CSV table of C-alpha atoms in Angstrom, one decimal:
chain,number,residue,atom,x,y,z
A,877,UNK,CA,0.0,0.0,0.0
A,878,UNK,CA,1.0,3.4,-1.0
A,879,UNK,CA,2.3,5.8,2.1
A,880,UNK,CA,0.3,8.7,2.7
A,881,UNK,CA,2.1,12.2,2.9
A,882,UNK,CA,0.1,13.0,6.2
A,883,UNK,CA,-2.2,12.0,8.9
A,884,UNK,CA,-5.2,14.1,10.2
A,885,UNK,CA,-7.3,13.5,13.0
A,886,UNK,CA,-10.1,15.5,14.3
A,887,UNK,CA,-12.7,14.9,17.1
A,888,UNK,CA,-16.1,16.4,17.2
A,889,UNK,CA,-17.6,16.1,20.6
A,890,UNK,CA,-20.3,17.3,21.6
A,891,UNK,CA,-23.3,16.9,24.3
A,892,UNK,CA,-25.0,14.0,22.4
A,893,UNK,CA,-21.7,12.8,20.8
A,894,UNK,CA,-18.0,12.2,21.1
A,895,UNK,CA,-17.2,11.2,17.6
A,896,UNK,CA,-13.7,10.5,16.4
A,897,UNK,CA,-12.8,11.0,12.3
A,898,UNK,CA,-9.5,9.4,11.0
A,899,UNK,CA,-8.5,10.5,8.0
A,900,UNK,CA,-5.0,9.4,6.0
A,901,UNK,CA,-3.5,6.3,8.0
A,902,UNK,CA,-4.9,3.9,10.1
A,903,UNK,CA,-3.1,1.7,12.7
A,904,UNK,CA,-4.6,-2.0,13.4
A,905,UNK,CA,-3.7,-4.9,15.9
A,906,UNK,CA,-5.0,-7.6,15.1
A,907,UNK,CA,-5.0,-9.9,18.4
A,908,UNK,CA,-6.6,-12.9,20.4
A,909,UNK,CA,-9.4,-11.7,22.8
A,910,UNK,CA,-9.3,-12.0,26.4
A,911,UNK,CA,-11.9,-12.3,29.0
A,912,UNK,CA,-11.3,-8.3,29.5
A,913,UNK,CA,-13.1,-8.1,26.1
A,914,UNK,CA,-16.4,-9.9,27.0
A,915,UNK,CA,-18.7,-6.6,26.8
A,916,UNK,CA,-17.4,-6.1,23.3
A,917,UNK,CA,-17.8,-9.8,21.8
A,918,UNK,CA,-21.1,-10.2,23.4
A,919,UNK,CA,-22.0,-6.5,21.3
A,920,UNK,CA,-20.6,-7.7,17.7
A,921,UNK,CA,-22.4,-11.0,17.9
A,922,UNK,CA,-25.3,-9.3,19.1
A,923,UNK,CA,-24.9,-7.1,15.7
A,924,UNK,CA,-24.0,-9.7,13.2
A,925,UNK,CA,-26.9,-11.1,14.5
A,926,UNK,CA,-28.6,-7.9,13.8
A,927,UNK,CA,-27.3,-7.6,10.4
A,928,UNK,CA,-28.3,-11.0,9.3
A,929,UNK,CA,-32.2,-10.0,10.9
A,930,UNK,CA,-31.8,-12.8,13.2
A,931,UNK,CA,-31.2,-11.5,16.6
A,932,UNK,CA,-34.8,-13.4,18.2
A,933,UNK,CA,-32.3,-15.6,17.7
A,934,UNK,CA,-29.3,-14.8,20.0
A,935,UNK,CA,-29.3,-16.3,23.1
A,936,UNK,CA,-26.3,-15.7,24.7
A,937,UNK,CA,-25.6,-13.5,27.7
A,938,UNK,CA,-21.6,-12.3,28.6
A,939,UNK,CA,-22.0,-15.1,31.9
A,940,UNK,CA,-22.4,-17.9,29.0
A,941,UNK,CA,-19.8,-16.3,26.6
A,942,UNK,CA,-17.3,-16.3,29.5
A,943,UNK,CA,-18.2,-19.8,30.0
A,944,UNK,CA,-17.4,-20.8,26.7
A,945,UNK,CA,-14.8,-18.8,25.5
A,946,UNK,CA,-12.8,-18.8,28.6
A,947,UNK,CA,-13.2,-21.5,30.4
A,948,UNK,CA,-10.8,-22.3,33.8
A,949,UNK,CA,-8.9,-25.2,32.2
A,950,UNK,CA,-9.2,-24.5,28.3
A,951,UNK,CA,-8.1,-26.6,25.8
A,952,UNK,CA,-4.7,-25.9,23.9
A,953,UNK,CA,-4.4,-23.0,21.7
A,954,UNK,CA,-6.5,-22.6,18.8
A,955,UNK,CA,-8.9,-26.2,19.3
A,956,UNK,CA,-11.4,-24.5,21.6
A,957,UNK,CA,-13.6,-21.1,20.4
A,958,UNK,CA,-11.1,-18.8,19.5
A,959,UNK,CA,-11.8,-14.9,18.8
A,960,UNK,CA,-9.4,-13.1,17.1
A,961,UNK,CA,-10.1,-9.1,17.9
A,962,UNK,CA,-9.3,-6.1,15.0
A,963,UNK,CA,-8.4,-3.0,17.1
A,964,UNK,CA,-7.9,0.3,15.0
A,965,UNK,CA,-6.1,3.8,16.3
A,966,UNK,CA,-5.6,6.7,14.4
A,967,UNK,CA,-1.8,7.3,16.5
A,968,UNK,CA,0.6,3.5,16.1
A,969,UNK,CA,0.8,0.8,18.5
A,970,UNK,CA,4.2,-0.1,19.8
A,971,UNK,CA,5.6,-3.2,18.8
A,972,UNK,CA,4.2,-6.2,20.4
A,973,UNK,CA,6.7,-8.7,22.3
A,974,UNK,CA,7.4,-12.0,21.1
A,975,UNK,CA,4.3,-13.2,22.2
A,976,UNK,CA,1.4,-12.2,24.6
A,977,UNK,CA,0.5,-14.4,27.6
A,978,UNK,CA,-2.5,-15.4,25.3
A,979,UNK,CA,0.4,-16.9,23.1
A,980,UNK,CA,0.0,-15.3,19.8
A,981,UNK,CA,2.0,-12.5,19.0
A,982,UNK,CA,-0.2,-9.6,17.4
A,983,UNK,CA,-0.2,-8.8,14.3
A,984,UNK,CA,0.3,-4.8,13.5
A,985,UNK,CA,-0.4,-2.9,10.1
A,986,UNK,CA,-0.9,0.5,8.4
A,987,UNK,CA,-3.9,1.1,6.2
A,988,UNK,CA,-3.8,4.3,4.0
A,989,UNK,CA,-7.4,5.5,3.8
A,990,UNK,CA,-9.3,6.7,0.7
A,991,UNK,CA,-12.3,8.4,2.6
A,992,UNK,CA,-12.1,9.2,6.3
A,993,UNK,CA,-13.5,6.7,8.8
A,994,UNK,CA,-15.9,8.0,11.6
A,995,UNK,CA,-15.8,5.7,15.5
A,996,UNK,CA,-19.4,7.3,16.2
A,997,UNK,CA,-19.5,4.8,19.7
A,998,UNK,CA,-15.9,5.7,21.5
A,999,UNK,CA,-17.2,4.5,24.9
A,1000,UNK,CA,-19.1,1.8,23.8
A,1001,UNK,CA,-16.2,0.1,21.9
A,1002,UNK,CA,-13.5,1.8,23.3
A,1003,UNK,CA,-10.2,-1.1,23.5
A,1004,UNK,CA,-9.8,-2.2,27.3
A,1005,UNK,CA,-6.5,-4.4,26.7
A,1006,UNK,CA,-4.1,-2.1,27.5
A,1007,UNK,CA,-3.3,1.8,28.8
A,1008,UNK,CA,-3.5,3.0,25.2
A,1009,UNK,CA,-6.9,5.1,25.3
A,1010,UNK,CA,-7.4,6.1,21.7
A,1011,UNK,CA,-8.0,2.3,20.5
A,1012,UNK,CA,-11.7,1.1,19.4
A,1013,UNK,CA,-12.6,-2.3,18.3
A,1014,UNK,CA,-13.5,-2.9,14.8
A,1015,UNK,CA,-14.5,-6.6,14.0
A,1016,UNK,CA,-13.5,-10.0,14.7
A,1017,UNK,CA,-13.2,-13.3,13.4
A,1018,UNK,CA,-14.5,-16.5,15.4
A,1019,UNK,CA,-13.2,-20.0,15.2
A,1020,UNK,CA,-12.7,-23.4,16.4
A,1021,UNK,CA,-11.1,-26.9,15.5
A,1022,UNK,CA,-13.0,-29.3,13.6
A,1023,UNK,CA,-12.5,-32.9,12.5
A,1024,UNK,CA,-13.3,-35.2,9.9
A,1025,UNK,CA,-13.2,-38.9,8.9
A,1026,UNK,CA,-11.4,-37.5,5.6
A,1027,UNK,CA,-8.4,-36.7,7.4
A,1028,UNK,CA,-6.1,-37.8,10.6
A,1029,UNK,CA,-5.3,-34.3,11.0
A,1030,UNK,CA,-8.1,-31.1,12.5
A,1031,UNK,CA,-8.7,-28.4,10.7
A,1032,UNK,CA,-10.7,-24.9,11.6
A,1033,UNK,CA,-14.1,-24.7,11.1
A,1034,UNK,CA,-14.2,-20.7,10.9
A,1035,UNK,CA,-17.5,-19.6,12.2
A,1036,UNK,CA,-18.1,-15.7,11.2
A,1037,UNK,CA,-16.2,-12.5,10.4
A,1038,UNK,CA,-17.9,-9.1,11.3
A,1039,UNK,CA,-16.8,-5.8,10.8
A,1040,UNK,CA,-18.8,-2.7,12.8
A,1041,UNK,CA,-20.0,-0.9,9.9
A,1042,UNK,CA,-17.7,2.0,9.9
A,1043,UNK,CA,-14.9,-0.1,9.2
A,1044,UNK,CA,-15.8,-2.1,6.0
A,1045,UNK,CA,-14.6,-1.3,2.9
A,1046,UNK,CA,-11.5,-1.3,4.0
A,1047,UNK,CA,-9.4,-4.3,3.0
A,1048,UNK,CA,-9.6,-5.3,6.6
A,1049,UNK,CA,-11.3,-8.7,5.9
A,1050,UNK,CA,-8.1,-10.1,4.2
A,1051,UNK,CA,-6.3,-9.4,7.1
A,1052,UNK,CA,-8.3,-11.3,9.6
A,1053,UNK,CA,-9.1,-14.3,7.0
A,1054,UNK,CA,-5.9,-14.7,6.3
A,1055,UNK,CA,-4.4,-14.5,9.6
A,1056,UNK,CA,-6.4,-17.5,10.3
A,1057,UNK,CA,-5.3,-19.2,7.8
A,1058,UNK,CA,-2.2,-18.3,8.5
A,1059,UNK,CA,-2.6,-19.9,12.1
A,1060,UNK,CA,-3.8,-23.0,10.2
A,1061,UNK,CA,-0.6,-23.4,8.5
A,1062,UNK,CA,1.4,-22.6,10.4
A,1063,UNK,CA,0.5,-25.0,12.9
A,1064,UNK,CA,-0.6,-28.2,11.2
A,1065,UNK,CA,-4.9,-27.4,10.4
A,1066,UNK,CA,-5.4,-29.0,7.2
A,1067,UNK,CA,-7.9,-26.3,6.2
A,1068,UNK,CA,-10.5,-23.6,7.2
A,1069,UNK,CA,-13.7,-24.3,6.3
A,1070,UNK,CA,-17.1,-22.6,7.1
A,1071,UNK,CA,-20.2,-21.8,5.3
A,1072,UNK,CA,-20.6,-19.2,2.5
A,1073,UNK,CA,-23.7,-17.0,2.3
A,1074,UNK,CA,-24.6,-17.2,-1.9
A,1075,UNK,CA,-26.8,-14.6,-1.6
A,1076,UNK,CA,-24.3,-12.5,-0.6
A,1077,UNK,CA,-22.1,-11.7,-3.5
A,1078,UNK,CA,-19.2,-9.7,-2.1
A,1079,UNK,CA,-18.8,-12.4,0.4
A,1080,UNK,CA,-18.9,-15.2,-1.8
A,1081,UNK,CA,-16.7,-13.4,-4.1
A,1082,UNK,CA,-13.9,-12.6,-1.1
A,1083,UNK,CA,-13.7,-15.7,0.5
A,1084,UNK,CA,-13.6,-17.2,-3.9
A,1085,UNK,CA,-10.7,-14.8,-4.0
A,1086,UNK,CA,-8.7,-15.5,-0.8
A,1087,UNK,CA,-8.5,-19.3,-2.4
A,1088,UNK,CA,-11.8,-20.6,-0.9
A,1089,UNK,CA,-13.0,-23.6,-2.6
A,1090,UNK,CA,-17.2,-23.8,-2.8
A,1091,UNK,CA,-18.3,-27.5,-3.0
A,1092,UNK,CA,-21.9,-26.6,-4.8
A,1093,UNK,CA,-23.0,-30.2,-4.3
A,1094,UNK,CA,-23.5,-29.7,-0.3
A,1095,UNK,CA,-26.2,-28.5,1.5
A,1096,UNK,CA,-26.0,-27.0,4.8
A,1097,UNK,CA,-28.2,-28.9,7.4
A,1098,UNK,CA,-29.0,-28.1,11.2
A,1099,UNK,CA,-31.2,-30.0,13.2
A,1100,UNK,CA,-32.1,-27.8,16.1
A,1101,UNK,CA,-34.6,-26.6,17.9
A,1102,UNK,CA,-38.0,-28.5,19.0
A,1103,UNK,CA,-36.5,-31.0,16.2
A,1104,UNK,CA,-33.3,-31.3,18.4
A,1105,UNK,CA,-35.7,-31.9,21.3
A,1106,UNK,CA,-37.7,-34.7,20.5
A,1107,UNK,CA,-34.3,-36.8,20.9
A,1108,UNK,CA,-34.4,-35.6,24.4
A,1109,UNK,CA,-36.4,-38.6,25.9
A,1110,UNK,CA,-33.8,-41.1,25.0
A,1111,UNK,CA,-31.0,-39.3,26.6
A,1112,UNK,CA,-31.2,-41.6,29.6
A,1113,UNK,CA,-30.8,-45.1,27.5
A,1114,UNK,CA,-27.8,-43.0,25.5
A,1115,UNK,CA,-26.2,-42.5,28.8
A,1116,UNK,CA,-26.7,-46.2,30.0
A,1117,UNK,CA,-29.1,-45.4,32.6
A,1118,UNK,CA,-27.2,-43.3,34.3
């Protein structure tokens, strides 16, 4: 990406709102949540939800999401529920150590902007990770091993990727996709796999372009629900009586 000659940023606050406009560069991290970071997960799934018109559908509280994205004794790295957080600032992050106690190092980058980007909820999303106060969170990516009879080895099954509306547009989605791809590799996945809205063109068409291979001859099937439930009476002869 081309450098940009200058960087201007401008805050409009007033009684109603406390708006901040980046214009020129933008800084990302690109790191694994914490349990510090509940509020804000629990508020992007609520919206993805919202954006897919679905949220009669979301269930979860922060009490459950702390429960199953940070559990006591989790399993290793990367094969429970993983979220991966995009932070952006308009000033730079320092360089991260080696790695972070959460074990993954994050990942830092510089996008030059084309239009200016407005963060119209500072408090709501403001960052709480570290002392750095002018860093809001703008999507995140959410993941989980997976296994198959087609292979001796897991893979990720990559659940969703949400960006607050502010910050699409952006070439952000590359970075988080392939970051988890990246992970994959890098640490013996066999693939990423996940399901691919065909009504939704530029999302079929990115995920097509980042080297995603649709397999047209599969449907998608959940059973769920009252459906799920009317296996229910025979849970005590699948757990031998016990």
């Amino acid at each position: 990406m081309a450098s940009s000659l200058s960087e201007t940023i401008t805050t409009d606050a007033s009684s109603e709102n406390n708006n901040v406009t980046i214009t020129g560069k933008i800084y990302t991290r690109l790191r694994l949540a914490t349990k510090s970071d509940l509020s804000h997960i629990y508020q992007l799934f609520y919206q993805i939800h919202a954006y897919h018109n679905n949220t009669h559908l979301y269930k979860a509280t922060e009490s459950s999401l702390a429960n199953l994205l940070f559990k006591e004794n989790p399993l290793p790295l990367f094969y429970g529920p993983s979220v991966l957080l995009l932070e952006v600032s308009p000033t730079p992050f320092n360089e991260p150590k080696n790695t972070t106690n959460e074990g993954f190092k994050p990942v830092l980058t510089t996008f030059d902007l084309k239009f200016p980007v407005v963060e119209g909820q500072v408090e709501e999303f403001r960052s709480k990770y570290d002392d750095k106060s002018d860093v809001y969170i703008a999507g995140y990516a959410f993941f989980y091993a997976n296994y198959s009879c087609f292979s001796d080895k897991p893979g990720f099954y990559f659940e969703s990727l949400y960006f607050r509306e502010s910050y699409r547009k952006l070439g952000m989605g590359s970075l988080l996709f392939g970051t988890v791809a990246s992970i994959a590799a890098n640490n013996g996945f066999v693939s990423v796999e996940g399901i691919v809205a065909v009504w939704n063109k530029k999302s079929y068409d990115f995920y097509v372009n980042m080297g995603v291979e649709i397999f047209d001859e599969f449907r998608y099937g959940k059973l769920h629900g009252e459906n799920l439930q009317k296996y229910a009476h025979n849970k005590d002869k699948n757990d031998g009586g016990n």
